Tab-separated table of C-alpha atoms in Angstrom:
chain	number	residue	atom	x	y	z
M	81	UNK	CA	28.680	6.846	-63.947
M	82	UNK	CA	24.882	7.004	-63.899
M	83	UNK	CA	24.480	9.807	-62.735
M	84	UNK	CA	26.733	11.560	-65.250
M	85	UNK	CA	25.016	9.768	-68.131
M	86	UNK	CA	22.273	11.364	-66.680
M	87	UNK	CA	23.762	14.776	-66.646
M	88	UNK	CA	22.617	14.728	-62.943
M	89	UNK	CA	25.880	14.793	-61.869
M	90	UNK	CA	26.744	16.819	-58.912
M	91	UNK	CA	29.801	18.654	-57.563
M	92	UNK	CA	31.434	15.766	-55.724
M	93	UNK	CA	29.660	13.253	-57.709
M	94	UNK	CA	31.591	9.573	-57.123
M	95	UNK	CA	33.510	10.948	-54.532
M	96	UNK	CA	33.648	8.047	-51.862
M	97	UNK	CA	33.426	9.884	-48.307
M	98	UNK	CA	32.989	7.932	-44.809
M	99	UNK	CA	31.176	9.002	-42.021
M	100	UNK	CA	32.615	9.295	-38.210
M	101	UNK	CA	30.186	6.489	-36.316
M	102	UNK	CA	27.945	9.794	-34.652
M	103	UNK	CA	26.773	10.556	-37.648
M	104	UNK	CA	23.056	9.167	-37.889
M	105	UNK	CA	22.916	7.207	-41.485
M	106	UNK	CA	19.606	5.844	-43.017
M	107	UNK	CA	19.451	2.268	-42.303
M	108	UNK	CA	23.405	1.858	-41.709
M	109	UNK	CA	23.916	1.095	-37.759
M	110	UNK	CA	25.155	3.954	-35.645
M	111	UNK	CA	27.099	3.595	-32.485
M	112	UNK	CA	28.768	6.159	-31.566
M	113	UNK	CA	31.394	3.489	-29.928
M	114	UNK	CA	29.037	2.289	-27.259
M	115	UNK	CA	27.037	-0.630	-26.451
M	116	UNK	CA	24.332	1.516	-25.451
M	117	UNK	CA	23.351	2.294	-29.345
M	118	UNK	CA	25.030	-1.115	-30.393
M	119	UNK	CA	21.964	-1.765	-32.576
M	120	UNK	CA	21.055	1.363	-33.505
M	121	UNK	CA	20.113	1.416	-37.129
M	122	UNK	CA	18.903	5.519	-37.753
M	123	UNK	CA	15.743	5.862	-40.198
M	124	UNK	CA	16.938	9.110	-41.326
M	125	UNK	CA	20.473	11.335	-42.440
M	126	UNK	CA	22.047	13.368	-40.614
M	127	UNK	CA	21.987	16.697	-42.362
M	128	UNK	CA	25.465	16.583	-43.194
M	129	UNK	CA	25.294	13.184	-44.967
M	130	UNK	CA	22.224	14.049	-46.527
M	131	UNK	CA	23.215	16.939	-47.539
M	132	UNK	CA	26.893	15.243	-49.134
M	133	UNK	CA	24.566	12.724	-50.740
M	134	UNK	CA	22.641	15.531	-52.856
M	135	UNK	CA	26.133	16.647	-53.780
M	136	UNK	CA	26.631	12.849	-54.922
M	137	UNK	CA	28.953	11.481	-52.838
M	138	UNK	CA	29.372	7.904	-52.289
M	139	UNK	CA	29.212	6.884	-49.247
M	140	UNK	CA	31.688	3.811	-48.185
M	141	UNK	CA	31.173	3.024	-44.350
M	142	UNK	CA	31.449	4.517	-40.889
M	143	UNK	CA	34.177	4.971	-39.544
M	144	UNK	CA	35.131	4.212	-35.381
M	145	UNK	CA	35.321	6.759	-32.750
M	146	UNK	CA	35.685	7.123	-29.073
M	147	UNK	CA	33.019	5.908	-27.487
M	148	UNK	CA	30.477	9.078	-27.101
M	149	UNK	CA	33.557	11.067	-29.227
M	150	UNK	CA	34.984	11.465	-25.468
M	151	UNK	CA	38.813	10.805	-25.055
M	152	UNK	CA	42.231	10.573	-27.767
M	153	UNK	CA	42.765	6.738	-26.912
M	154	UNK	CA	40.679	3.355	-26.233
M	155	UNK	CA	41.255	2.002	-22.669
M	156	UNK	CA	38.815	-0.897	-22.737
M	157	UNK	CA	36.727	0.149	-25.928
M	158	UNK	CA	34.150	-2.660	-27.458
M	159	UNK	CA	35.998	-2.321	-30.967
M	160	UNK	CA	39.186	-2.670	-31.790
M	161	UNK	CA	41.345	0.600	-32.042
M	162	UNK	CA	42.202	2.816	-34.867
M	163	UNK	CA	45.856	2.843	-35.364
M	164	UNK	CA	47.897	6.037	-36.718
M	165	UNK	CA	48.936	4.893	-40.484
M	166	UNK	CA	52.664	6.026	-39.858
M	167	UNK	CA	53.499	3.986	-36.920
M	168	UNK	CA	50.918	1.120	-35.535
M	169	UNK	CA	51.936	1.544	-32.473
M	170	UNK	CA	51.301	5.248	-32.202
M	171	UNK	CA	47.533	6.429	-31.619
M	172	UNK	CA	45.605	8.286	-34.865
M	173	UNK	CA	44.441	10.895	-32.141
M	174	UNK	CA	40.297	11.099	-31.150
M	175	UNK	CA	37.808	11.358	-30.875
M	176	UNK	CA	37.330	11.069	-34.942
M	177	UNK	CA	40.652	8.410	-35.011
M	178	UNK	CA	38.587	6.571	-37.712
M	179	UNK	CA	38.281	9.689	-39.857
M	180	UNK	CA	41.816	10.569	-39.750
M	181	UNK	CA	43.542	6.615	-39.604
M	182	UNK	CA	40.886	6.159	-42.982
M	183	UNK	CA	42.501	9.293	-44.981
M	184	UNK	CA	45.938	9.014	-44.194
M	185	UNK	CA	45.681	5.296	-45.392
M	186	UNK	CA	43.993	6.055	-48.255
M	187	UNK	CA	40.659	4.449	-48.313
M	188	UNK	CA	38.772	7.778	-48.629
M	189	UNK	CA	39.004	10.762	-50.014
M	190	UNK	CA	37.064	12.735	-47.633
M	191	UNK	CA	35.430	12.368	-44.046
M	192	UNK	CA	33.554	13.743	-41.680
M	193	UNK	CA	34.366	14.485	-38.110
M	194	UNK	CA	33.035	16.268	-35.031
M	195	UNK	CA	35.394	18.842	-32.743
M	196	UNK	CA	34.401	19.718	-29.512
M	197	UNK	CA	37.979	20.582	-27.935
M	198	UNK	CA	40.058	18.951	-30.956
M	199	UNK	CA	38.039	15.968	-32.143
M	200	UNK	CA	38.856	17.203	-36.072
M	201	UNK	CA	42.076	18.764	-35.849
M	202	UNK	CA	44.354	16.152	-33.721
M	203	UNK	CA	43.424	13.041	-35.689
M	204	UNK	CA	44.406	15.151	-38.391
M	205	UNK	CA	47.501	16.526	-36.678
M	206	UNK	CA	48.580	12.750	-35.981
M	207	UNK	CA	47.847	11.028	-38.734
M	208	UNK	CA	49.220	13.743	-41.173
M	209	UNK	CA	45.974	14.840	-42.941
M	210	UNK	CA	43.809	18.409	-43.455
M	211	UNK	CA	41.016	18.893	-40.934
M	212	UNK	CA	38.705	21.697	-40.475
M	213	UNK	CA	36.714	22.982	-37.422
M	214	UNK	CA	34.075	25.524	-39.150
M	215	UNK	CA	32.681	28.273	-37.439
M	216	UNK	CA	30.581	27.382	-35.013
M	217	UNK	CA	26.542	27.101	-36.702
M	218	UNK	CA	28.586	26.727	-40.313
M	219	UNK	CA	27.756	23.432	-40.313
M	220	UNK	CA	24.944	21.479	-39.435
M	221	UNK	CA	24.986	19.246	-35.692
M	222	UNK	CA	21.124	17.512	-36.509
M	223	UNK	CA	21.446	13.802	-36.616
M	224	UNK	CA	25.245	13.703	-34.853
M	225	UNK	CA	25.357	12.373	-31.901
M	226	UNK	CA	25.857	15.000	-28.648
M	227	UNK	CA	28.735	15.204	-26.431
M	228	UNK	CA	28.316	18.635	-26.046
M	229	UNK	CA	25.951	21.424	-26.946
M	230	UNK	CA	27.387	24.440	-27.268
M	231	UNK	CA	30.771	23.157	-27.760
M	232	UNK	CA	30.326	20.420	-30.840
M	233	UNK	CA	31.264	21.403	-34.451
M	234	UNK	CA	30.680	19.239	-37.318
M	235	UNK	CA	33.829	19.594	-40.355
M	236	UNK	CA	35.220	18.078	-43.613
M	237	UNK	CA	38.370	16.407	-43.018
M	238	UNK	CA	40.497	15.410	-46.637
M	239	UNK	CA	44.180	15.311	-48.056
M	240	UNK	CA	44.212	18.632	-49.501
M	241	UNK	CA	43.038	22.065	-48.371
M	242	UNK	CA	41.163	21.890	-51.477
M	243	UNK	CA	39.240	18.849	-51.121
M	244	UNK	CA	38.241	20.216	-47.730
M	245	UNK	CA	37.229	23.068	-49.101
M	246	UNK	CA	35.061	21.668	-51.733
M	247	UNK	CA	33.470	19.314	-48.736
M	248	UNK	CA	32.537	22.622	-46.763
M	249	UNK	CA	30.698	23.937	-49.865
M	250	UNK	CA	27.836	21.177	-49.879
M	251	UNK	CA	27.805	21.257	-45.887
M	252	UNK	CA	27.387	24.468	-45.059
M	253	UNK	CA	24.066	26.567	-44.723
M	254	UNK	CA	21.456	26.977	-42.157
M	255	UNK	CA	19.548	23.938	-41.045
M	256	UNK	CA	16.174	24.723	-38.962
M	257	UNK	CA	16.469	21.134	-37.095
M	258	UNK	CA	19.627	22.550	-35.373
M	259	UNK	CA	19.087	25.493	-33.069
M	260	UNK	CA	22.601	26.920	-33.468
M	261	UNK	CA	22.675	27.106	-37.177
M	262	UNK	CA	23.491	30.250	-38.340
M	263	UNK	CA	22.259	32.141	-41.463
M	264	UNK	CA	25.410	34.022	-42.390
M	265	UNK	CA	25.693	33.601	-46.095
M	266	UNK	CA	27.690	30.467	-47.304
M	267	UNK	CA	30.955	31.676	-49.871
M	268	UNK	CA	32.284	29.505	-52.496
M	269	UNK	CA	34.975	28.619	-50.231
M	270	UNK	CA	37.154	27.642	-53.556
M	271	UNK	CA	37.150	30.904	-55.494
M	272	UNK	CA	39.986	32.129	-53.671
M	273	UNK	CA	42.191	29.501	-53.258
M	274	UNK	CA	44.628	30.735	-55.778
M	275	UNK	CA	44.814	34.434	-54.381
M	276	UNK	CA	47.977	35.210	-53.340
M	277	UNK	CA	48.245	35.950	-49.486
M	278	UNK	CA	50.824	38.832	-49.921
M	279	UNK	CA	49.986	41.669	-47.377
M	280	UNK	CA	47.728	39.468	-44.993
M	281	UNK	CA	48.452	39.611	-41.547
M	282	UNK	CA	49.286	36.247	-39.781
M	283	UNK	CA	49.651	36.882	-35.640
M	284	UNK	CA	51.507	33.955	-33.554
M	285	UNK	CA	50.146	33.897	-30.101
M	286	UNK	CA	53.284	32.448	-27.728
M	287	UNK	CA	51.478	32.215	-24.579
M	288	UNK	CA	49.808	29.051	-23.954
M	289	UNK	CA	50.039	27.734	-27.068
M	290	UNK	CA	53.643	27.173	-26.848
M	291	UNK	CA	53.276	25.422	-23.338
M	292	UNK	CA	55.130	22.598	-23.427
M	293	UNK	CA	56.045	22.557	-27.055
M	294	UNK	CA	58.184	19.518	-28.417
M	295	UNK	CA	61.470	21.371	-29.865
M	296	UNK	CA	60.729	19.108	-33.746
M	297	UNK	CA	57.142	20.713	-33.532
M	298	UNK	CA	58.669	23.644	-32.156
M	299	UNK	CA	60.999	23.912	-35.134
M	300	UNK	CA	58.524	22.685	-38.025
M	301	UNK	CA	56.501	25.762	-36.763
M	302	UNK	CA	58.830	28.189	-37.366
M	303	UNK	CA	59.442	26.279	-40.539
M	304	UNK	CA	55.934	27.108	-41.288
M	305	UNK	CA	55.952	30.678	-40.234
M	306	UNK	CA	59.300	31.454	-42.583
M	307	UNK	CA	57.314	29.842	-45.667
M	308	UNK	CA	54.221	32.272	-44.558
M	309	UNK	CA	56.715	35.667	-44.788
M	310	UNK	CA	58.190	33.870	-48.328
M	311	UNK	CA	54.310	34.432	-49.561
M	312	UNK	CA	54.515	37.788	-48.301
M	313	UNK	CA	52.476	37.479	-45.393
M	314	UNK	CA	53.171	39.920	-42.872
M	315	UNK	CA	54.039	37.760	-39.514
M	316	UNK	CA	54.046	39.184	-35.843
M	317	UNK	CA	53.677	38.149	-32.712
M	318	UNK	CA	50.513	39.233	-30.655
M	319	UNK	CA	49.026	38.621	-27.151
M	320	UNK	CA	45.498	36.774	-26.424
M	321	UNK	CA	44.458	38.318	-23.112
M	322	UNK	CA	42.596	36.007	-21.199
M	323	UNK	CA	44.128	32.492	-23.034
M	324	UNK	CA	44.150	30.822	-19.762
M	325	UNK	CA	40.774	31.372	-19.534
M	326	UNK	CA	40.966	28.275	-22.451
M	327	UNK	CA	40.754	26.388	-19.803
M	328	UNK	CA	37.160	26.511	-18.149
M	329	UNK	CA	36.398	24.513	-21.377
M	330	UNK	CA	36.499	21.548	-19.436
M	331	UNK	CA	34.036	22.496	-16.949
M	332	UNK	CA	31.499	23.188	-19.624
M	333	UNK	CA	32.313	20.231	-21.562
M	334	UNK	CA	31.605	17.593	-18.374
M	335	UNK	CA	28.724	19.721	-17.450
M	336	UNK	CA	26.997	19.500	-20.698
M	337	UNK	CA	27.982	15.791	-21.294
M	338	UNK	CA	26.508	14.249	-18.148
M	339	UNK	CA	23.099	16.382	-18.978
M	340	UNK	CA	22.873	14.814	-22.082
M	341	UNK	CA	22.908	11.618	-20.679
M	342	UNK	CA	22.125	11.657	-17.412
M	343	UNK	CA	19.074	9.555	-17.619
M	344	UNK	CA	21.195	6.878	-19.675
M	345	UNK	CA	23.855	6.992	-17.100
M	346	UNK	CA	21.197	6.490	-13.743
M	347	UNK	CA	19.069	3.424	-16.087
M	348	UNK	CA	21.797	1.593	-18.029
M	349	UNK	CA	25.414	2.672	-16.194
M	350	UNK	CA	26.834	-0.572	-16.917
M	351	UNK	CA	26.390	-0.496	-20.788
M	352	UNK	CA	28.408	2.647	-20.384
M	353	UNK	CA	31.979	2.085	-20.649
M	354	UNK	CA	34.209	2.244	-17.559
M	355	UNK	CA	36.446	5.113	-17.799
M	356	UNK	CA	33.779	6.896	-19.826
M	357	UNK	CA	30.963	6.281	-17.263
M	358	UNK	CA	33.806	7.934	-14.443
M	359	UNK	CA	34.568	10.891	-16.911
M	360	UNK	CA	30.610	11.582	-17.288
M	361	UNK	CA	29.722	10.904	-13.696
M	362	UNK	CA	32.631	13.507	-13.099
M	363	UNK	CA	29.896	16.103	-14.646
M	364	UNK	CA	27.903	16.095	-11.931
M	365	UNK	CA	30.100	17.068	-9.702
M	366	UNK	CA	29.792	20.658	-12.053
M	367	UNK	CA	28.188	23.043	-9.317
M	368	UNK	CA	25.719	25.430	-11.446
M	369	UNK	CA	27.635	28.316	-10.138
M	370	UNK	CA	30.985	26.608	-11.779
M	371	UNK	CA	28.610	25.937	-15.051
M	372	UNK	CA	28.154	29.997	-15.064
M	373	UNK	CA	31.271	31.164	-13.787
M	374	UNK	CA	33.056	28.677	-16.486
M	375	UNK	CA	30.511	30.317	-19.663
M	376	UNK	CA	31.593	33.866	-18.152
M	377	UNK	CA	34.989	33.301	-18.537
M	378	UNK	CA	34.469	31.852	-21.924
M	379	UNK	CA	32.557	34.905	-23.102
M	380	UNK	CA	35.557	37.196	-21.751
M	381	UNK	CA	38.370	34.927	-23.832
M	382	UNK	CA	35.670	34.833	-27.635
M	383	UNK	CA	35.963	38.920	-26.629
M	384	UNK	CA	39.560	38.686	-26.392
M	385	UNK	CA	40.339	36.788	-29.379
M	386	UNK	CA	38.144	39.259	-31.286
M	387	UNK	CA	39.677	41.800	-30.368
M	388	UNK	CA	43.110	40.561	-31.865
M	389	UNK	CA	41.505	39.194	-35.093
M	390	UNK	CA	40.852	42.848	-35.570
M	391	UNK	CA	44.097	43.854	-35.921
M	392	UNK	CA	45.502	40.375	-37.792
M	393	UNK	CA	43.541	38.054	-40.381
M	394	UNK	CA	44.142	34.297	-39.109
M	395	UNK	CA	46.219	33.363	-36.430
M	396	UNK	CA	48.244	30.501	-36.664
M	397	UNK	CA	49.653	27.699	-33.837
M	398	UNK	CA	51.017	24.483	-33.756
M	399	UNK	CA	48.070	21.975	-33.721
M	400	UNK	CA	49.180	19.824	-30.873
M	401	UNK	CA	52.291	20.694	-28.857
M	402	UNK	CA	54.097	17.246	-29.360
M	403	UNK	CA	53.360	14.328	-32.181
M	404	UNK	CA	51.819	11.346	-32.032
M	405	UNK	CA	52.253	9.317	-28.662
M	406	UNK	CA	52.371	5.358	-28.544
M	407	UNK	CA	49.385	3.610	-27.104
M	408	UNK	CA	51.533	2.417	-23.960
M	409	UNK	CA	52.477	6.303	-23.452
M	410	UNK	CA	49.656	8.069	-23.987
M	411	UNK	CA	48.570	7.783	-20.258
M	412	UNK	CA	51.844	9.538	-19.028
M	413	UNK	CA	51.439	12.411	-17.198
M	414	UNK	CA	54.318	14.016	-19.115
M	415	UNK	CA	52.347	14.061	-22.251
M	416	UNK	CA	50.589	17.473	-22.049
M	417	UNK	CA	46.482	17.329	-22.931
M	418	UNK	CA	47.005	17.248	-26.646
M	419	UNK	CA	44.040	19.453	-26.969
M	420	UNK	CA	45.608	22.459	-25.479
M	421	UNK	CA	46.159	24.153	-28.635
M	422	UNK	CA	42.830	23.625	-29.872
M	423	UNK	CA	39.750	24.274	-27.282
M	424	UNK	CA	40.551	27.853	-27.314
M	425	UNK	CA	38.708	27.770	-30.885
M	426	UNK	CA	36.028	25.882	-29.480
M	427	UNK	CA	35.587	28.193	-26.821
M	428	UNK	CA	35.525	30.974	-29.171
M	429	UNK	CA	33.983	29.547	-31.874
M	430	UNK	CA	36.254	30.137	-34.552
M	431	UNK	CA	37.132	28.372	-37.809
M	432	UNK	CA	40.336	26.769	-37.025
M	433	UNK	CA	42.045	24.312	-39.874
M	434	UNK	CA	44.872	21.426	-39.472
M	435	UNK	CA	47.077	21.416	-42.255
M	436	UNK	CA	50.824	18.980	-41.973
M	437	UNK	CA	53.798	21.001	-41.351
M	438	UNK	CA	56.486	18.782	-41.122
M	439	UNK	CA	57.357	15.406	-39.439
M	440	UNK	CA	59.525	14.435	-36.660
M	441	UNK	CA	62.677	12.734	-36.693
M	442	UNK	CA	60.934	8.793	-36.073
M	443	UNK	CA	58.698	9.820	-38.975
M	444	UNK	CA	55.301	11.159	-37.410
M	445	UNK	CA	53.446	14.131	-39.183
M	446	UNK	CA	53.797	17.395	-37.425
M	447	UNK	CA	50.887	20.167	-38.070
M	448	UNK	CA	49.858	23.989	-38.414
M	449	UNK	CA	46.833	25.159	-36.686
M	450	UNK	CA	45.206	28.883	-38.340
M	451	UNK	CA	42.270	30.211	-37.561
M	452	UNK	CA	40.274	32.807	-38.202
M	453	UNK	CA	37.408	35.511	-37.726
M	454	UNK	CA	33.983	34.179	-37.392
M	455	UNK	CA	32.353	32.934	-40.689
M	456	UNK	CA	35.546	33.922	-42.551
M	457	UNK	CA	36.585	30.313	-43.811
M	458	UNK	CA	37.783	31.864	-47.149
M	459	UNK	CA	40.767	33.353	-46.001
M	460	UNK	CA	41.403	30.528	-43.302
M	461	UNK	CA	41.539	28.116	-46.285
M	462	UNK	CA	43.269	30.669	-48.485
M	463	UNK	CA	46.325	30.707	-46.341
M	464	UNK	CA	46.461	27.003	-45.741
M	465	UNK	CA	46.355	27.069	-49.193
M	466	UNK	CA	48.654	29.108	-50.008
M	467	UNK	CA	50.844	27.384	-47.517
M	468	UNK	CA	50.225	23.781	-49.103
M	469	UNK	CA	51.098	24.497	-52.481
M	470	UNK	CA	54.436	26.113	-51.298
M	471	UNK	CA	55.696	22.855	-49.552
M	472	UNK	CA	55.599	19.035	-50.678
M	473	UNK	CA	54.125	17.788	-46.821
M	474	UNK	CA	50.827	16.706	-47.869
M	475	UNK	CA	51.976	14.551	-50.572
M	476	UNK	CA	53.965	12.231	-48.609
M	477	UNK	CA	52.131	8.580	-47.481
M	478	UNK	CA	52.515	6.585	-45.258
M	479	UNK	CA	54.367	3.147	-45.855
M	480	UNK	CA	51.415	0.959	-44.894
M	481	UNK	CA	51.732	-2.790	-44.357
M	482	UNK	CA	50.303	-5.349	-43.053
M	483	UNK	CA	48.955	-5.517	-39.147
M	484	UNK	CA	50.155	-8.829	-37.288
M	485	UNK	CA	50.644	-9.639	-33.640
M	486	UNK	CA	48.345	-8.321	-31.018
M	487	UNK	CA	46.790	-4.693	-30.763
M	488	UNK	CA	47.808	-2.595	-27.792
C-alpha cells in the first residue's frame, strides 16, 4: 500500500511469493534441506529473488525441499515432509514439494522452484498446479544452490498460466554472475496470451513418453489433445529419434553432483544425509569416459528434438506417467521414475510447462507437459493458455483440513 501511495508500485507489487529453501535470501536462513547449511543465513539475493523484489513482491517464507533438491520423497529428512494438498498421504512430488504443497493449498500465489530432471514440473503435476521449466540461461541460477551445472533451471511456478507468465517477465534476462545466462532478448511473455492457437502445430511423441502410462493419465491426455484440435490446433503424431538417449541424464546428473560437493562429502560425510550421501557417493563411480560418452549422447538427442520442433511448434506429453503415489508406495519398484517424461527437456534444454489436465478417479490432479523451441516461451505459454481457459481444471481446490496423527 506504500508503495502505491508512492506511485512506486511495480508489476507484481503485493504479490506474496515464497522461495524453494536453495534460493540464497538476505538474512533469511538457507538450507537447502541439509544440516550441512543448517545455519546458513545468506548476506545477499539470489538474482531471482532480488530481481522479484524490484518487481515488488512480498516475500512470505521459504519453502522445504529435498535435501540438496535430490530425490521426489523424504526417507529420513531433518524436517518434516511436505504433504500433497489432495491426499496427506500422497507425496507433493520433489525436489520443490514445498513450492508445489504451498500453491495448491493456497498460501501463495507464486513460487519459485529449480528443475534439473523434473524438480518444477512434478510437484506441479502432483499437487495440481502450473509449473514452468524456462529455457535453459532464461533464468538466472546465481545464489541457488547447485545440484547440477549444466542441468539446473530456475522457474515460476503459480495457479494460472498467467500468473506464471507474469513471474517469468521480472525473472528473465541475462545475469553476468551466472555463466550460462543467455542474452536472447526477453518477450513480454503476456502479450499473447489471448491469441488464438488455430493453425499451430502440436506433435505427440508416443515413444518413451508413453512408457508405462497409467490408463486415467493415459485418458486425461487424450482429453487434452481433443480440447487442443477444438482450438484448432493441428495435432499429429511425430517421432524423437534418439529419446532413449533421455536417459544418460542420469550419468551427468551424479557426475556433476558429487563434483560439487566432493570436498563436503570427504570432510563432513556424516552431516550429509544417508541415502543422499549413497546417491552422491554413487557419482564417483562416473568414469570420465561415461561423463563424455553420456554429454555426446545428450548433444545427439537436443539435435534430435530440434529437428522435430522444426516441423511442429510445442510438443506436448503427459507430465508424469502415473499420479501421485502414497508415501508407503513410492519406493515400489512398480512405480516408474516419475521423471521420465521430463529430463528429456533438461537434456535438451527446452522450455517445458506443467499445466493440470484432469484428475484420477481417488481425486489426484493429472497434468499436460508442452514444450517448446529454445527461447520461445511465448507460444509455450500461449497454448497452455489457450488450453486453460478452455477447461475448468485449474480452478478446482483441494478440500484441505486439518493434519492429525503421525506423518509417514
Amino acid at each position: 500500500e506504500a508503495a502505491l501511495r508512492r506511485g512506486a508500485a511495480g508489476p507484481l507489487t503485493g504479490v506474496p511469493v515464497a522461495y524453494k529453501d536453495l534460493y540464497a535470501t538476505r538474512g533469511v536462513r538457507t538450507t537447502a534441506g541439509s544440516a550441512l547449511l543448517a545455519d546458513w543465513v545468506p548476506d545477499h539475493d539470489a538474482t531471482c529473488v532480488a530481481r522479484l523484489a524490484r518487481a515488488g513482491v512480498v516475500m512470505l517464507g521459504k519453502l522445504i525441499t529435498h535435501e540438496f533438491a535430490f530425490g521426489i520423497q523424504f526417507p529420513g529428512h531433518r524436517f518434516r515432509p511436505a504433504r500433497n494438498p489432495w491426499n496427506a498421504a500422497h507425496i507433493p512430488g520433489g525436489s520443490s514439494s514445498g513450492s508445489g504443497a504451498a500453491l495448491a493449498a493456497g498460501l501463495v500465489a507464486g513460487s519459485l522452484g529449480s528443475d534439473t530432471g523434473g524438480s518444477i514440473r512434478g510437484p506441479a503435476a502432483f499437487c495440481g498446479v502450473v509449473g514452468l521449466k524456462p529455457t535453459y540461461g532464461r533464468a538466472s541460477r546465481a545464489g541457488v544452490v547447485t545440484l547440477s551445472w549444466t542441468l539446473d533451471h530456475t522457474g515460476p511456478m503459480a495457479r494460472t498460466v498467467e500468473d506464471v507468465a507474469l513471474l517469468l517477465g521480472a525473472l528473465a534476462g541475462h545475469d553476468p554472475a551466472d555463466p550460462a545466462s543467455s542474452r536472447a532478448p526477453v518477450a513480454d511473455y503476456t502479450a499473447g496470451l489471448g491469441q488464438p492457437v488455430r493453425g499451430l502445430r502440436i506433435g505427440v511423441p508416443r515413444d518413451y513418453f508413453h512408457d508405462g502410462l497409467d490408463p486415467e493419465v493415459a485418458r486425461a491426455f487424450e482429453e487434452a489433445l481433443a480440447a487442443l484440435r477444438g482450438l484448432g490446433a493441428l495435432v499429429e503424431d511425430v517421432e524423437i529419434p534418439h529419446i532413449w538417449d533421455a536417459w544418460a541424464f542420469m550419468a551427468i546428473m551424479l557426475a556433476e553432483a558429487f563434483a560439487y560437493h566432493e570436498r563436503d562429502l570427504r570432510e563432513r560425510p556424516g552431516l550429509y544425509g544417508e541415502v543422499l550421501r549413497e546417491k552422491m557417493l554413487a557419482g564417483a563411480l562416473v568414469s570420465a569416459s561415461e561423463y563424455v560418452q553420456a554429454q555426446r549422447l545428450r548433444a545427439r538427442l537436443a539435435g534430435a528434438m530440434a529437428a522435430v520442433l522444426r516441423r511442429v511448434d510445442v510438443l506436448a506429453t503427459p507430465t508424469t506417467p502415473k499420479p501421485a503415489p502414497t508415501f508407503a508406495t513410492v519406493h515400489d519398484p512398480d512405480f516408474p521414475f516419475a521423471r521420465s517424461n521430463m529430463a528429456p527437456f533438461n537434456m535438451s534444454g527446452l522450455p517445458a510447462l506443467a499445466l493440470p489436465c484432469g484428475f484420477s478417479a481417488s481425486g489426484l490432479p493429472l497434468s499436460l507437459q508442452l514444450a517448446g523451441r529454445p527461447f520461445d516461451e511465448t507460444t509455450v505459454l500461449r497454448v497452455g493458455h489457450a488450453y486453460e481457459q478452455a477447461t475448468a481444471w485449474h480452478r478446482r481446490r483441494p478440500p484441505l483440513t486439518p493434519l492429525t496423527g503421525a506423518i509417514p
